[in-house]
XYZ file of C-alpha atoms in Angstrom:
304
model
C -2.800 -82.634 -233.088
C 0.719 -84.461 -231.372
C 1.158 -81.192 -229.360
C -2.267 -80.667 -227.996
C -2.186 -84.724 -227.115
C 0.707 -84.103 -225.351
C -0.340 -81.855 -223.315
C -3.839 -83.558 -222.413
C -1.673 -86.298 -221.335
C 0.385 -84.106 -219.063
C -3.151 -82.318 -217.534
C -4.289 -85.804 -216.925
C -1.056 -87.090 -215.070
C -0.652 -84.046 -212.978
C -4.437 -84.208 -211.771
C -3.793 -87.690 -211.254
C -0.793 -86.588 -209.278
C -2.996 -83.874 -207.595
C -5.520 -86.586 -206.812
C -3.212 -88.756 -205.401
C -1.479 -86.207 -203.081
C -5.198 -85.091 -201.772
C -6.094 -88.373 -200.972
C -2.606 -89.197 -199.014
C -3.054 -86.028 -196.847
C -6.967 -86.546 -196.265
C -5.405 -90.152 -194.844
C -2.890 -88.570 -193.106
C -5.387 -85.787 -191.549
C -8.144 -88.922 -191.156
C -5.753 -90.638 -188.361
C -7.540 -91.270 -185.143
C -6.019 -90.300 -181.544
C -7.501 -92.172 -178.534
C -6.516 -90.652 -175.243
C -7.533 -90.848 -171.604
C -7.812 -87.928 -169.153
C -7.639 -87.966 -165.558
C -9.908 -86.047 -163.574
C -10.416 -86.720 -159.900
C -11.899 -90.150 -159.848
C -13.240 -89.606 -163.443
C -11.388 -91.023 -166.628
C -12.419 -89.753 -170.088
C -11.656 -91.654 -173.374
C -11.242 -89.145 -176.064
C -10.766 -89.899 -180.059
C -9.548 -87.289 -181.846
C -8.458 -86.484 -185.323
C -7.759 -83.419 -187.954
C -6.637 -79.997 -187.979
C -7.716 -76.752 -187.433
C -10.308 -75.106 -185.276
C -11.874 -77.617 -182.840
C -15.048 -79.248 -182.794
C -16.277 -81.279 -180.139
C -18.893 -83.967 -180.695
C -21.150 -85.642 -177.653
C -23.141 -88.290 -178.531
C -26.709 -88.932 -177.629
C -28.787 -90.521 -174.668
C -27.047 -94.112 -174.230
C -24.563 -93.992 -176.736
C -20.822 -93.771 -177.565
C -18.920 -91.576 -180.016
C -18.622 -93.955 -182.624
C -22.486 -92.453 -183.763
C -20.221 -89.596 -184.980
C -17.997 -91.601 -186.989
C -19.117 -90.246 -190.656
C -19.480 -86.644 -189.431
C -16.404 -86.898 -187.573
C -14.237 -87.759 -190.665
C -16.226 -85.067 -193.194
C -15.162 -81.895 -190.501
C -11.929 -83.192 -190.303
C -11.713 -83.187 -194.262
C -12.635 -79.915 -194.163
C -10.229 -78.784 -192.124
C -11.356 -79.062 -188.682
C -9.566 -81.010 -185.197
C -12.582 -82.782 -184.239
C -12.985 -84.277 -180.344
C -15.057 -87.042 -179.803
C -15.552 -87.610 -175.458
C -16.819 -91.000 -174.378
C -19.417 -90.389 -172.083
C -19.027 -92.145 -168.359
C -19.223 -95.997 -168.707
C -18.486 -96.116 -172.843
C -15.101 -97.274 -173.492
C -12.482 -96.741 -171.131
C -14.397 -93.731 -169.386
C -15.687 -94.446 -166.290
C -16.650 -92.381 -162.999
C -19.452 -92.126 -160.249
C -22.661 -93.185 -162.000
C -25.111 -91.690 -159.367
C -25.430 -88.807 -157.885
C -24.214 -86.444 -160.745
C -25.623 -83.163 -162.623
C -24.976 -81.885 -166.233
C -22.342 -79.823 -164.599
C -20.821 -82.397 -163.602
C -20.523 -84.075 -167.186
C -19.837 -81.171 -168.852
C -16.665 -80.676 -166.486
C -15.645 -83.828 -168.282
C -15.872 -82.567 -171.333
C -14.125 -79.079 -170.428
C -10.955 -81.640 -169.074
C -11.212 -83.642 -172.381
C -10.818 -80.370 -173.834
C -8.335 -78.825 -171.447
C -6.373 -81.696 -172.290
C -5.756 -81.088 -175.871
C -3.299 -78.791 -177.112
C -5.042 -77.433 -180.228
C -8.139 -77.389 -177.698
C -6.207 -74.975 -175.711
C -5.178 -72.509 -178.477
C -8.847 -71.656 -179.330
C -12.387 -71.578 -178.035
C -13.993 -74.772 -179.405
C -17.286 -75.122 -181.306
C -19.463 -77.983 -179.001
C -22.071 -79.934 -180.853
C -24.207 -82.255 -179.054
C -27.267 -84.680 -180.284
C -29.964 -84.709 -178.439
C -29.355 -85.661 -174.941
C -25.521 -84.058 -176.080
C -26.936 -80.981 -176.431
C -27.757 -80.505 -172.549
C -24.422 -81.278 -171.881
C -23.036 -78.758 -174.263
C -25.262 -76.334 -173.542
C -23.844 -76.908 -169.548
C -21.021 -76.476 -170.782
C -21.280 -73.197 -172.549
C -23.099 -71.474 -169.238
C -20.189 -72.934 -167.602
C -17.498 -72.714 -168.916
C -17.918 -69.701 -171.362
C -13.929 -69.256 -171.670
C -13.323 -72.411 -173.646
C -16.493 -72.153 -176.221
C -17.050 -70.332 -179.039
C -20.290 -71.366 -180.539
C -22.950 -74.317 -179.510
C -24.393 -76.814 -182.173
C -27.892 -78.040 -180.999
C -28.925 -81.453 -183.254
C -31.742 -81.700 -182.316
C -32.239 -80.654 -178.786
C -35.779 -80.800 -177.851
C -36.434 -78.758 -175.290
C -34.660 -80.664 -172.469
C -38.303 -80.613 -170.144
C -39.013 -84.068 -168.086
C -41.870 -86.107 -170.248
C -42.890 -86.693 -166.967
C -45.517 -84.043 -166.048
C -47.009 -81.929 -167.909
C -47.250 -78.110 -168.208
C -48.577 -77.028 -164.655
C -48.895 -79.697 -162.983
C -51.322 -81.291 -165.988
C -51.323 -84.633 -166.198
C -48.351 -85.831 -169.046
C -48.550 -85.607 -172.398
C -49.667 -89.509 -173.590
C -47.694 -89.283 -177.233
C -44.507 -87.762 -174.904
C -44.567 -90.995 -172.633
C -44.833 -93.276 -175.259
C -41.443 -91.707 -176.990
C -39.428 -91.411 -173.903
C -40.940 -95.332 -173.648
C -39.610 -96.131 -177.030
C -36.457 -94.943 -176.132
C -35.861 -96.939 -173.272
C -37.005 -99.817 -175.287
C -34.819 -98.977 -178.024
C -31.563 -99.453 -175.839
C -32.871 -102.820 -173.562
C -30.976 -105.518 -175.310
C -32.952 -107.751 -172.923
C -35.830 -107.261 -175.229
C -36.387 -109.484 -178.354
C -34.721 -107.556 -181.434
C -38.116 -107.100 -183.340
C -39.620 -105.024 -180.224
C -36.152 -102.937 -180.088
C -36.771 -102.245 -183.992
C -39.868 -100.959 -183.858
C -39.015 -98.856 -181.108
C -35.978 -97.804 -182.785
C -38.137 -96.885 -185.856
C -41.001 -95.363 -183.921
C -38.854 -93.005 -181.840
C -35.779 -92.466 -184.034
C -35.800 -93.448 -187.545
C -37.210 -91.661 -190.481
C -39.963 -93.211 -192.325
C -37.503 -95.972 -195.385
C -34.767 -95.121 -192.961
C -33.321 -98.894 -191.573
C -33.287 -98.812 -187.718
C -30.809 -101.912 -187.703
C -27.936 -99.719 -187.899
C -28.742 -98.417 -183.836
C -29.417 -102.095 -183.032
C -26.029 -101.917 -181.086
C -24.210 -98.868 -179.721
C -26.209 -98.793 -176.550
C -25.403 -99.024 -172.797
C -28.794 -99.109 -170.831
C -26.784 -98.386 -167.270
C -24.773 -94.848 -168.949
C -28.701 -94.265 -170.293
C -30.147 -94.254 -167.145
C -27.501 -92.359 -165.211
C -28.037 -89.432 -168.156
C -31.591 -89.604 -167.869
C -31.233 -88.913 -164.040
C -28.107 -86.308 -164.509
C -31.120 -84.034 -166.332
C -33.708 -84.681 -163.882
C -31.011 -83.211 -161.204
C -30.058 -80.446 -163.101
C -32.978 -77.331 -163.349
C -33.493 -76.560 -166.786
C -32.554 -73.028 -166.670
C -29.171 -73.691 -166.139
C -28.192 -75.173 -169.000
C -31.660 -74.845 -171.581
C -29.659 -71.236 -173.500
C -26.133 -72.176 -174.288
C -25.198 -68.849 -171.829
C -25.084 -66.267 -175.126
C -22.937 -68.397 -177.463
C -23.928 -68.306 -181.616
C -25.893 -71.408 -181.605
C -26.868 -73.506 -185.139
C -30.053 -75.297 -184.018
C -30.220 -78.317 -186.389
C -33.877 -80.058 -186.619
C -34.804 -83.085 -188.995
C -38.021 -83.132 -190.645
C -39.308 -85.994 -189.694
C -38.268 -86.062 -186.002
C -41.000 -87.746 -183.337
C -38.856 -86.589 -180.339
C -37.969 -82.734 -181.159
C -40.491 -82.107 -183.977
C -39.719 -80.055 -186.625
C -42.410 -77.545 -185.319
C -40.045 -76.824 -182.853
C -37.329 -75.693 -185.081
C -37.750 -71.866 -184.428
C -38.612 -72.416 -181.040
C -34.686 -71.290 -180.018
C -34.767 -68.875 -182.660
C -38.050 -67.007 -181.228
C -36.543 -67.381 -177.675
C -32.955 -66.104 -178.702
C -32.808 -64.078 -181.826
C -29.995 -63.094 -183.725
C -27.876 -65.093 -182.243
C -29.483 -68.740 -183.524
C -29.085 -70.019 -186.922
C -31.647 -73.197 -187.764
C -30.701 -76.011 -190.359
C -33.343 -78.265 -191.371
C -32.331 -81.595 -192.596
C -34.833 -83.757 -194.711
C -35.293 -87.261 -194.739
C -34.217 -87.997 -191.214
C -35.429 -88.358 -188.035
C -34.207 -88.096 -184.518
C -31.532 -90.655 -185.564
C -30.182 -88.290 -188.017
C -26.089 -88.110 -187.035
C -26.396 -91.908 -189.015
C -29.726 -91.298 -190.985
C -27.658 -87.746 -192.804
C -24.361 -87.510 -191.524
C -22.700 -85.512 -194.432
C -25.930 -82.886 -194.356
C -24.985 -82.629 -190.598
C -21.551 -82.039 -191.199
C -22.004 -79.707 -194.440
C -24.308 -77.570 -192.131
C -21.334 -77.621 -188.813
C -18.890 -76.572 -191.713
C -21.002 -73.539 -192.972
C -21.772 -72.138 -189.803
C -18.612 -72.557 -188.451
C -17.362 -70.822 -191.477
C -19.938 -68.009 -190.970
C -18.634 -67.198 -187.495
C -17.375 -63.741 -186.114
C -13.405 -64.254 -186.143
C-alpha cells in the first residue's frame, strides 16, 4: 500500500510540474509584440504573438485588432503565430483616409506581413471578420505569393446595400441593417439607441451588446465603406483560387445563415463551411473559442 501511495504522490507531483511548465510555456508564447512599419505615407501598427505557422486577423468595419484578443490567444496557444494589423486611423496606424480602395488597404496588410520574419518564411492564412474579409480576399487576389488560405468570418456578399439587383429599389431591411451598423459606431448617439442598434445588427438574442459600445472609430468606418464602394466586386470577391473557410453564425442578421453555402455553390471544393451556434454578426466576441477551433481545424487540414 505504501508503494502504491508513494507512486501516486510522485504521479501527482509530476503532473503538477508538467502543468506548471505548460502554463509557463503558454505565458511565454502569449507575449504580445507591438511594432509599427512604414509604407510610403502609411504607418501600420501590428500586434504579434505566438510561434508557428502565421495567421493574420483583420477586424470588422470601424473596429480594431482588440476584437480578436480571445481568438489570438487561442491560436497562439495552439502553436500559431498571430499577426493583427491595425487599420489606418486606429491605434498607431495612419495614412490617407480618402481616395483609398480595398487594394490599398490590402497593401497595408502585405507590408505588415513582409515585415515579420516568421511570416516571410511561409505563406499566411489570412482571416477577416465581415468587412475585414473583403481586405483579406483582396490580399489573396493581389498577393497570391503571400497567402496560403483565406478565412471569411461572416463575410456577407460584399455587395452595396444602396441599390437592389439589376437597378431595383434597395431592400428596406438591408438599408435598416446598414443604418444600424452606422448607428452602432456613432458615439454622438445615446447609449440606449446604440445598444438597440448593436443588438439588432450584431448580437444574437441573449448575448450582451454592451461589450461593443466601445472600440468604434466612426471616421475609419466611413473611410472603409468608401474604399469598399470604390472597389469593383469582382476584384476581391472570390479571394483568388485559395482554399477558403466560410465561418457563419446561426443568428447573423447581416450575413444570413442561409448564405452559408453561397461560396460553396460558387467555388466548389475549395470551400469549407463552419457554422457557429448562439452567435450573430459579432461572433468574434460572442463565440471566440468556437471560431479559434474552426480556424485551427481548417489550418491543420490544409495541404502541406
